[in-house]
């Protein structure tokens, strides 16, 4: 049973470009969470999705950021018109049900905006 | 507003001794607390959790203690091993928020041979 798969592992974008980060949850997991880790900080919750639904986006910046988890395929975190402050590690976690106490995390995507 | 705080950015311990990592929280509306371990360039790995109705949970070398009156929890690792060297994150799960986690800033543990 493969773990949570994130790709790419590293992504470099110029200011103003779009970044697309992908997350394939563990088999049988229909709940996906995205977190962002800025340098020297802990992980900060961004968004919680189930298949085709956004359940909680209270941690998402109001502009330029969006997330989806379609019926088929991976979850996508999309950042439009990236700025230097978006440089961070973005982690995805999945769980088989809501409120699972052991969310499994992917290895993360490290986004660098130059 | 930092609801979960780890006030020690780093901790150094001799191999074989006890490591104690601390975490404080400000919100009483958490139903579970969790500890994650993270190596550089990898995602966090779940270690151990404790329900808010318990005060202790033990799993092998790892024990988590919860003091609700002090809003404090700690992770004890006994005996510490060099392979335990990593960043440890405390996290809290708010009631009825579907598994969303609030993380502390992390404590970097270094276990010296």
CSV table of C-alpha atoms in Angstrom, one decimal:
chain,number,residue,atom,x,y,z
A,1,UNK,CA,0.0,0.0,0.0
A,2,UNK,CA,1.8,3.1,-1.2
A,3,UNK,CA,1.9,6.1,1.1
A,4,UNK,CA,0.7,9.6,0.3
A,5,UNK,CA,2.4,10.7,-2.9
A,6,UNK,CA,3.2,14.3,-3.6
A,7,UNK,CA,4.8,15.7,-6.8
A,8,UNK,CA,6.8,17.3,-7.7
A,9,UNK,CA,9.2,17.1,-4.8
A,10,UNK,CA,10.8,20.4,-5.8
A,11,UNK,CA,9.3,23.2,-7.8
A,12,UNK,CA,10.9,26.4,-8.9
A,13,UNK,CA,8.8,29.2,-10.3
A,14,UNK,CA,9.5,32.8,-11.3
A,15,UNK,CA,7.4,35.5,-9.7
A,16,UNK,CA,4.0,35.8,-11.4
A,17,UNK,CA,3.9,32.2,-12.7
A,18,UNK,CA,1.5,29.6,-11.5
A,19,UNK,CA,2.4,26.6,-9.3
A,20,UNK,CA,0.5,23.4,-9.3
A,21,UNK,CA,1.1,20.9,-6.5
A,22,UNK,CA,-0.3,17.4,-6.7
A,23,UNK,CA,-1.2,14.9,-3.9
A,24,UNK,CA,-2.4,11.4,-4.3
A,25,UNK,CA,-3.8,10.1,-1.0
A,26,UNK,CA,-3.3,6.6,0.3
A,27,UNK,CA,-5.5,3.9,-1.1
A,28,UNK,CA,-8.9,4.0,0.5
A,29,UNK,CA,-8.4,7.5,1.9
A,30,UNK,CA,-11.0,10.1,0.8
A,31,UNK,CA,-10.0,12.9,3.1
A,32,UNK,CA,-7.1,15.2,2.2
A,33,UNK,CA,-5.5,18.0,4.1
A,34,UNK,CA,-3.0,20.6,2.9
A,35,UNK,CA,-0.5,22.3,5.2
A,36,UNK,CA,2.3,24.9,4.6
A,37,UNK,CA,5.5,25.1,6.5
A,38,UNK,CA,7.4,28.4,6.2
A,39,UNK,CA,11.1,28.4,7.2
A,40,UNK,CA,11.7,28.0,11.0
A,41,UNK,CA,7.9,27.5,11.6
A,42,UNK,CA,5.5,24.7,12.3
A,43,UNK,CA,3.0,23.4,9.8
A,44,UNK,CA,0.0,25.6,9.2
A,45,UNK,CA,-3.4,24.2,8.1
A,46,UNK,CA,-4.6,25.4,4.8
A,47,UNK,CA,-7.5,23.4,3.5
A,48,UNK,CA,-9.5,20.1,4.1
A,49,UNK,CA,-11.1,18.4,1.2
A,50,UNK,CA,-13.2,15.3,0.5
A,51,UNK,CA,-13.9,14.0,-3.0
A,52,UNK,CA,-15.4,16.9,-5.0
A,53,UNK,CA,-16.0,19.0,-1.8
A,54,UNK,CA,-14.1,21.6,0.1
A,55,UNK,CA,-14.9,21.1,3.7
A,56,UNK,CA,-12.8,23.7,5.5
A,57,UNK,CA,-10.7,26.3,3.8
A,58,UNK,CA,-10.2,28.6,6.8
A,59,UNK,CA,-6.4,28.5,6.4
A,60,UNK,CA,-6.3,29.4,2.7
A,61,UNK,CA,-5.1,32.9,1.8
A,62,UNK,CA,-8.1,34.7,0.3
A,63,UNK,CA,-6.4,35.4,-3.1
A,64,UNK,CA,-4.4,33.4,-5.6
A,65,UNK,CA,-4.7,30.1,-3.7
A,66,UNK,CA,-7.2,27.3,-4.6
A,67,UNK,CA,-7.6,23.6,-4.0
A,68,UNK,CA,-9.6,20.8,-5.5
A,69,UNK,CA,-10.0,17.1,-5.0
A,70,UNK,CA,-11.8,15.7,-8.1
A,71,UNK,CA,-13.7,12.5,-8.3
A,72,UNK,CA,-10.9,11.0,-10.3
A,73,UNK,CA,-7.2,11.9,-9.9
A,74,UNK,CA,-5.1,13.6,-7.3
A,75,UNK,CA,-5.8,16.6,-5.2
A,76,UNK,CA,-4.4,19.8,-6.6
A,77,UNK,CA,-3.2,22.9,-4.7
A,78,UNK,CA,-2.9,25.8,-7.2
A,79,UNK,CA,-1.1,29.1,-6.5
A,80,UNK,CA,-1.5,31.8,-9.1
A,81,UNK,CA,0.9,34.6,-9.7
A,82,UNK,CA,3.4,33.4,-7.1
A,83,UNK,CA,5.4,35.8,-5.0
A,84,UNK,CA,8.6,35.2,-3.0
A,85,UNK,CA,6.6,34.8,0.2
A,86,UNK,CA,4.9,31.7,-1.2
A,87,UNK,CA,8.3,29.9,-1.0
A,88,UNK,CA,7.7,27.1,1.5
A,89,UNK,CA,7.3,23.4,1.9
A,90,UNK,CA,3.7,22.2,1.2
A,91,UNK,CA,2.6,19.0,2.8
A,92,UNK,CA,-0.5,16.9,2.0
A,93,UNK,CA,-2.0,14.4,4.5
A,94,UNK,CA,-4.8,11.9,4.0
A,95,UNK,CA,-7.0,9.9,6.3
A,96,UNK,CA,-9.7,7.2,5.7
A,97,UNK,CA,-12.4,9.1,7.7
A,98,UNK,CA,-12.9,12.6,9.2
A,99,UNK,CA,-11.3,13.2,12.6
A,100,UNK,CA,-8.8,10.3,12.2
A,101,UNK,CA,-6.1,10.8,14.8
A,102,UNK,CA,-3.3,9.5,12.7
A,103,UNK,CA,-3.2,11.4,9.4
A,104,UNK,CA,-0.5,10.1,7.1
A,105,UNK,CA,1.7,12.8,5.4
A,106,UNK,CA,3.4,12.9,2.1
A,107,UNK,CA,7.0,13.9,1.7
A,108,UNK,CA,6.1,17.4,0.7
A,109,UNK,CA,6.7,19.8,-2.2
A,110,UNK,CA,9.3,22.4,-1.7
A,111,UNK,CA,8.3,25.5,-3.7
A,112,UNK,CA,11.0,28.1,-4.4
A,113,UNK,CA,9.9,31.4,-6.0
A,114,UNK,CA,12.8,33.3,-7.7
B,1,UNK,CA,-2.5,33.6,17.7
B,2,UNK,CA,-0.3,30.6,18.5
B,3,UNK,CA,-2.7,28.0,20.1
B,4,UNK,CA,0.0,25.3,20.4
B,5,UNK,CA,3.4,26.3,21.5
B,6,UNK,CA,6.7,24.5,21.8
B,7,UNK,CA,9.0,26.9,23.6
B,8,UNK,CA,12.2,25.0,23.2
B,9,UNK,CA,13.6,25.1,19.6
B,10,UNK,CA,16.2,22.6,20.4
B,11,UNK,CA,17.2,19.9,22.9
B,12,UNK,CA,20.4,17.9,23.2
B,13,UNK,CA,20.5,14.6,25.1
B,14,UNK,CA,23.1,11.8,25.7
B,15,UNK,CA,22.3,8.4,24.2
B,16,UNK,CA,20.6,6.2,26.8
B,17,UNK,CA,19.2,9.1,28.7
B,18,UNK,CA,15.6,10.4,28.8
B,19,UNK,CA,14.4,13.0,26.3
B,20,UNK,CA,11.6,15.2,27.5
B,21,UNK,CA,9.9,17.4,24.9
B,22,UNK,CA,7.3,19.9,26.1
B,23,UNK,CA,4.2,21.5,24.5
B,24,UNK,CA,1.7,24.1,25.9
B,25,UNK,CA,-1.7,24.9,24.5
B,26,UNK,CA,-4.1,27.8,25.1
B,27,UNK,CA,-7.4,26.4,23.8
B,28,UNK,CA,-9.5,23.8,25.8
B,29,UNK,CA,-11.4,22.8,22.8
B,30,UNK,CA,-9.0,20.1,21.6
B,31,UNK,CA,-10.1,16.4,21.7
B,32,UNK,CA,-6.8,14.8,20.7
B,33,UNK,CA,-3.1,15.7,21.0
B,34,UNK,CA,-0.5,14.1,18.8
B,35,UNK,CA,3.3,14.0,18.4
B,36,UNK,CA,4.9,13.8,15.0
B,37,UNK,CA,8.6,13.2,14.1
B,38,UNK,CA,10.1,14.8,11.1
B,39,UNK,CA,13.4,14.3,9.3
B,40,UNK,CA,14.8,16.9,6.9
B,41,UNK,CA,13.2,16.8,3.4
B,42,UNK,CA,10.6,14.3,4.6
B,43,UNK,CA,7.0,14.6,5.8
B,44,UNK,CA,6.0,14.3,9.4
B,45,UNK,CA,5.5,10.7,10.7
B,46,UNK,CA,3.0,10.0,13.4
B,47,UNK,CA,4.4,8.8,16.7
B,48,UNK,CA,1.8,8.7,19.4
B,49,UNK,CA,-1.4,10.4,20.4
B,50,UNK,CA,-3.5,11.0,23.5
B,51,UNK,CA,-7.2,11.6,24.0
B,52,UNK,CA,-8.1,14.7,26.1
B,53,UNK,CA,-9.9,12.4,28.5
B,54,UNK,CA,-6.7,10.5,29.3
B,55,UNK,CA,-3.6,11.7,31.2
B,56,UNK,CA,-1.0,9.2,29.9
B,57,UNK,CA,-0.4,7.0,26.9
B,58,UNK,CA,2.6,4.7,26.4
B,59,UNK,CA,3.9,3.0,23.3
B,60,UNK,CA,7.3,1.3,23.7
B,61,UNK,CA,10.0,3.9,24.4
B,62,UNK,CA,7.5,6.7,23.9
B,63,UNK,CA,5.1,8.1,26.6
B,64,UNK,CA,2.9,11.1,26.3
B,65,UNK,CA,1.6,12.9,29.5
B,66,UNK,CA,-1.3,15.3,29.5
B,67,UNK,CA,-1.9,17.8,32.2
B,68,UNK,CA,-5.2,19.5,31.4
B,69,UNK,CA,-5.2,21.9,34.3
B,70,UNK,CA,-1.9,23.3,33.2
B,71,UNK,CA,-2.7,22.9,29.5
B,72,UNK,CA,0.6,21.1,29.0
B,73,UNK,CA,1.7,17.9,27.5
B,74,UNK,CA,5.1,16.2,27.2
B,75,UNK,CA,6.7,13.4,25.3
B,76,UNK,CA,9.2,11.2,27.0
B,77,UNK,CA,11.6,9.0,25.1
B,78,UNK,CA,13.4,6.4,27.1
B,79,UNK,CA,16.1,5.4,26.4
B,80,UNK,CA,17.0,7.9,23.7
B,81,UNK,CA,18.8,6.7,20.6
B,82,UNK,CA,20.8,8.5,18.0
B,83,UNK,CA,18.2,7.6,15.4
B,84,UNK,CA,15.7,9.6,17.5
B,85,UNK,CA,17.5,12.8,16.3
B,86,UNK,CA,14.8,14.8,14.4
B,87,UNK,CA,12.4,17.6,14.7
B,88,UNK,CA,9.4,16.8,16.9
B,89,UNK,CA,6.1,18.5,16.4
B,90,UNK,CA,3.2,18.6,18.9
B,91,UNK,CA,-0.2,18.9,17.3
B,92,UNK,CA,-3.8,19.3,18.6
B,93,UNK,CA,-7.0,18.3,16.9
B,94,UNK,CA,-10.0,20.7,17.6
B,95,UNK,CA,-13.4,19.2,18.4
B,96,UNK,CA,-15.6,18.7,15.4
B,97,UNK,CA,-13.3,20.1,12.8
B,98,UNK,CA,-12.8,17.0,10.8
B,99,UNK,CA,-9.2,16.0,11.6
B,100,UNK,CA,-7.6,19.4,11.1
B,101,UNK,CA,-4.5,19.8,13.1
B,102,UNK,CA,-2.9,22.8,14.9
B,103,UNK,CA,0.9,22.4,15.1
B,104,UNK,CA,3.5,23.8,17.4
B,105,UNK,CA,6.7,25.2,16.0
B,106,UNK,CA,8.7,22.1,16.6
B,107,UNK,CA,11.7,21.1,18.8
B,108,UNK,CA,14.9,19.8,17.2
B,109,UNK,CA,16.2,16.8,19.3
B,110,UNK,CA,19.8,15.8,19.0
B,111,UNK,CA,20.8,12.5,20.6
B,112,UNK,CA,24.6,12.2,21.0
B,113,UNK,CA,26.3,8.9,21.1
